Coordinates of C-alpha atoms in Angstrom, one line a residue:
M241 CA 30.7 9.1 -4.5
A242 CA 33.2 7.8 -6.9
G243 CA 32.5 4.1 -6.2
L244 CA 28.9 4.7 -6.9
T245 CA 29.6 6.8 -10.0
T246 CA 31.9 4.3 -11.5
G247 CA 29.6 1.4 -11.1
G248 CA 29.9 0.4 -7.5
P249 CA 31.8 -2.5 -5.9
N250 CA 32.3 -5.6 -7.8
V251 CA 29.7 -7.6 -5.7
D252 CA 27.1 -5.1 -6.9
V253 CA 28.2 -5.5 -10.5
S254 CA 28.3 -9.2 -10.4
L255 CA 24.7 -9.5 -8.9
L256 CA 23.5 -7.1 -11.6
Y257 CA 25.0 -9.4 -14.3
D258 CA 23.6 -12.6 -12.5
I259 CA 20.0 -11.4 -12.0
N260 CA 20.0 -9.5 -15.5
G261 CA 21.4 -12.6 -17.0
L262 CA 18.3 -14.6 -16.1
A263 CA 16.5 -12.9 -19.0
R264 CA 18.9 -14.4 -21.4
H265 CA 17.5 -17.8 -20.5
A266 CA 13.9 -16.7 -20.1
P267 CA 11.3 -16.6 -23.0
A268 CA 10.4 -13.2 -24.3
G269 CA 7.1 -13.6 -22.9
V270 CA 8.4 -13.7 -19.4
D271 CA 10.6 -10.7 -20.0
R272 CA 7.6 -8.7 -21.2
A273 CA 5.6 -10.0 -18.2
V274 CA 8.2 -8.9 -15.8
A275 CA 8.4 -5.4 -17.3
L276 CA 4.5 -5.2 -17.2
V277 CA 4.2 -6.3 -13.5
G278 CA 7.2 -4.2 -12.5
S279 CA 5.8 -1.1 -14.1
Y280 CA 2.0 -1.4 -13.5
G281 CA 1.1 -4.6 -11.7
I282 CA 2.9 -4.4 -8.6
P283 CA 2.0 -0.6 -8.0
L284 CA -1.8 -1.4 -8.8
A285 CA -1.6 -4.5 -6.3
L286 CA -0.3 -2.1 -3.6
V287 CA -3.2 0.4 -4.4
L288 CA -5.7 -2.5 -4.1
L289 CA -4.1 -3.7 -0.8
L290 CA -4.6 -0.1 0.5
L291 CA -8.4 -0.1 -0.5
W292 CA -9.0 -3.5 0.9
C293 CA -7.4 -2.4 4.2
W294 CA -9.6 0.6 4.1
H295 CA -12.5 -1.5 3.8
G296 CA -11.8 -3.6 6.6
T297 CA -11.0 -0.7 8.9
R298 CA -14.3 1.0 8.3
R299 CA -16.0 -1.9 10.3
Q300 CA -13.9 -1.4 13.3
D301 CA -14.6 0.8 16.2
E302 CA -14.3 4.4 15.9
A303 CA -10.8 4.8 17.8
T304 CA -9.2 2.0 16.0
A305 CA -10.6 2.9 12.6
A306 CA -9.3 6.6 12.9
E307 CA -5.9 5.3 13.7
A308 CA -5.7 3.0 10.7
F309 CA -7.4 5.4 8.4
A310 CA -4.8 7.9 9.4
A311 CA -2.0 5.4 8.6
L312 CA -3.6 4.6 5.2
V313 CA -3.6 8.2 4.5
W314 CA 0.0 8.6 5.5
A315 CA 1.2 5.7 3.3
P316 CA 0.6 7.3 -0.2
L317 CA 1.7 10.7 1.3
A318 CA 5.1 9.1 2.4
A319 CA 5.3 7.5 -1.0
G320 CA 5.0 10.9 -2.8
L321 CA 7.7 12.5 -0.3
V322 CA 9.9 9.7 -1.2
L323 CA 9.8 10.7 -4.8
L324 CA 10.5 14.3 -3.9
V325 CA 13.5 13.3 -1.7
N326 CA 14.8 11.1 -4.4
V327 CA 15.1 14.1 -6.9
P328 CA 17.9 16.1 -5.4
L329 CA 19.5 12.7 -4.1
R330 CA 19.9 11.3 -7.5
A331 CA 21.5 14.5 -8.6
F332 CA 23.9 14.6 -5.7
V333 CA 25.1 11.1 -6.3
A334 CA 24.9 11.2 -10.0
R335 CA 25.1 7.5 -10.6
P336 CA 24.7 6.6 -14.3
R337 CA 22.5 3.9 -15.3
P338 CA 24.1 0.3 -15.5
S339 CA 23.9 0.3 -19.2
A340 CA 26.0 3.4 -19.5
A341 CA 28.7 1.8 -17.6
H342 CA 28.6 -1.7 -18.6
S343 CA 28.2 -3.6 -21.6
G344 CA 26.4 -6.9 -22.4
L345 CA 23.1 -6.1 -20.3
D346 CA 19.8 -6.8 -21.6
V347 CA 17.9 -3.6 -20.8
L348 CA 14.1 -4.5 -21.0
A349 CA 12.7 -1.2 -19.8
S350 CA 13.5 2.4 -21.0
S351 CA 14.8 5.0 -18.8
S352 CA 13.4 8.5 -18.7
G353 CA 16.6 9.9 -20.7
S354 CA 20.3 10.0 -21.1
G355 CA 20.4 12.4 -18.2
D356 CA 18.6 10.1 -15.8
F357 CA 20.5 8.7 -13.0
S358 CA 20.4 5.3 -11.1
F359 CA 20.7 5.9 -7.5
V360 CA 18.1 5.4 -5.8
S361 CA 15.5 3.4 -7.4
G362 CA 12.3 5.4 -7.3
H363 CA 10.1 2.3 -8.1
A364 CA 11.6 0.5 -5.1
G365 CA 11.3 3.4 -2.7
L366 CA 7.8 4.1 -3.6
A367 CA 6.8 0.4 -3.3
M368 CA 8.5 0.1 0.0
A369 CA 7.0 3.1 1.4
L370 CA 3.5 1.9 0.6
G371 CA 4.3 -1.5 1.9
V372 CA 5.6 -0.2 5.3
G373 CA 3.0 2.4 5.6
L374 CA 0.4 -0.5 5.1
F375 CA 2.1 -2.4 7.7
I376 CA 1.5 0.4 10.3
A377 CA -2.3 0.1 9.5
N378 CA -2.7 -3.7 9.2
R379 CA 0.5 -6.2 9.7
R380 CA -1.0 -9.0 7.7
L381 CA -1.5 -7.0 4.7
G382 CA 1.6 -4.9 5.2
L383 CA 3.6 -8.1 5.1
I384 CA 2.1 -8.7 1.7
G385 CA 2.8 -5.2 0.7
I386 CA 6.5 -5.5 1.7
G387 CA 6.7 -8.7 -0.2
L388 CA 5.4 -6.9 -3.4
A389 CA 7.9 -4.3 -2.7
L390 CA 10.8 -6.7 -2.6
A391 CA 9.5 -8.1 -5.9
E392 CA 9.5 -4.8 -7.3
G393 CA 13.0 -4.2 -6.5
F394 CA 13.9 -7.6 -8.0
S395 CA 12.3 -6.7 -11.3
R396 CA 14.3 -3.4 -11.5
V397 CA 17.5 -5.4 -11.6
Y398 CA 16.3 -8.1 -13.8
L399 CA 15.1 -5.4 -16.2
G400 CA 18.8 -4.0 -16.3
V401 CA 17.8 -0.4 -15.1
H402 CA 19.2 -0.6 -11.7
Y403 CA 22.0 -1.9 -9.7
P404 CA 21.1 -4.0 -6.6
T405 CA 22.5 -1.1 -4.4
D406 CA 20.1 1.2 -6.1
V407 CA 17.2 -1.0 -5.0
I408 CA 18.6 -1.5 -1.4
G409 CA 18.9 2.3 -1.1
G410 CA 15.3 2.9 -2.4
F411 CA 14.2 0.2 0.3
A412 CA 16.1 2.0 3.0
L413 CA 14.8 5.5 1.7
G414 CA 11.2 4.3 1.6
T415 CA 11.5 2.7 5.0
A416 CA 13.1 5.6 6.7
V417 CA 10.6 8.3 5.4
V418 CA 7.7 6.4 6.5
L419 CA 8.8 5.5 10.1
L420 CA 10.9 8.5 10.9
A421 CA 8.1 10.9 10.1
A422 CA 5.2 8.7 11.3
P423 CA 5.0 10.0 14.7
L424 CA 4.4 13.6 13.5
A425 CA 2.2 12.4 10.5
M426 CA 0.1 10.3 12.9
A427 CA -0.2 13.2 15.4
L428 CA -1.5 15.5 12.8
L429 CA -3.6 13.2 10.8
T430 CA -5.5 11.3 13.6
P431 CA -7.4 14.4 15.0
L432 CA -8.3 15.2 11.4
V433 CA -9.6 11.7 10.8
R434 CA -11.6 11.7 14.1
A435 CA -13.2 14.9 13.1
L436 CA -13.9 13.7 9.7
A437 CA -15.5 10.6 11.3
R438 CA -18.0 12.7 13.2
S439 CA -19.3 14.3 10.0
P440 CA -22.7 12.9 8.9
R441 CA -21.8 12.3 5.3
A442 CA -17.9 12.4 5.1
G443 CA -17.7 10.2 8.2
R444 CA -18.6 7.2 5.9
L445 CA -15.0 7.3 4.7
V446 CA -13.8 6.4 8.1
R447 CA -16.6 4.1 9.6
A448 CA -19.3 2.0 7.8
K449 CA -22.7 2.9 8.4
R450 CA -24.4 0.4 10.6
R451 CA -27.8 -0.8 10.0
A452 CA -30.3 -0.8 13.0
L453 CA -31.5 -4.3 14.0
P454 CA -35.2 -5.0 14.1
R455 CA -36.6 -5.0 17.5
P456 CA -37.3 -8.5 18.9
V457 CA -41.1 -9.4 19.6
D458 CA -42.0 -9.8 23.2
L459 CA -44.0 -13.1 23.0
A460 CA -44.9 -13.0 26.7
Q461 CA -46.8 -9.7 26.2
P462 CA -50.6 -10.1 26.1
Q463 CA -51.9 -9.3 22.6
T464 CA -54.9 -6.9 22.2
P465 CA -57.7 -8.7 20.1
P466 CA -58.5 -6.8 17.0
P467 CA -61.9 -4.9 16.9
G468 CA -64.7 -7.2 15.8
C469 CA -63.4 -10.4 17.2
R470 CA -65.4 -12.3 19.6
P471 CA -64.3 -12.3 23.3
H472 CA -63.0 -15.8 24.6
E473 CA -65.6 -18.1 26.2
S474 CA -64.1 -17.4 29.6
D475 CA -65.1 -13.7 29.3
L476 CA -68.6 -14.8 28.5
A477 CA -68.8 -17.2 31.4
A478 CA -67.7 -14.3 33.6

């Protein structure tokens, strides 16, 4: 743990200065935008992706919709588990923030306090957990989610609050939690989702209510003349 505590390998520190150094040449508005997007924009975009995926899975058949919905439930649960695991992990590694060990950094985001540690990045771990969990439910949207997670990790180094290895560790933690626990989570969640789908009201969370199509009119069927109408001439002739 000594390498992490004292700032890590030279490549890690040099990448920190190179990426954070981009802020020196960027306008102040860009720095504020990166801080805003990294703190709120990317997490919100990931939540919207989850909702969009949920909207699409409700229109699939019941079996496919149940599995996809179970994966969408597992994604935020796994993200919360990543944050819980990260608490003892940070205390065990006890790596100080980059600004506490190195000078000349532009710290563009505030940390939670002087006692806060750096390894691993909670933002990166949470974002990657949501992205990988979304990938289990929908590969196309999951790739977008993983791309957003990569952007989240880059922003944490750009803002000067994490080393690159903090972000890589967050990516590894988020991916490992989602994939390693996915078989057990899906085995538990899928039957619950299927039971929920059979509920008259709560089932709409899993599958969309399909409207009944109008019955086609059979034009070949003889029509009964309304009362009061004269019979056809052929009937009179008969």
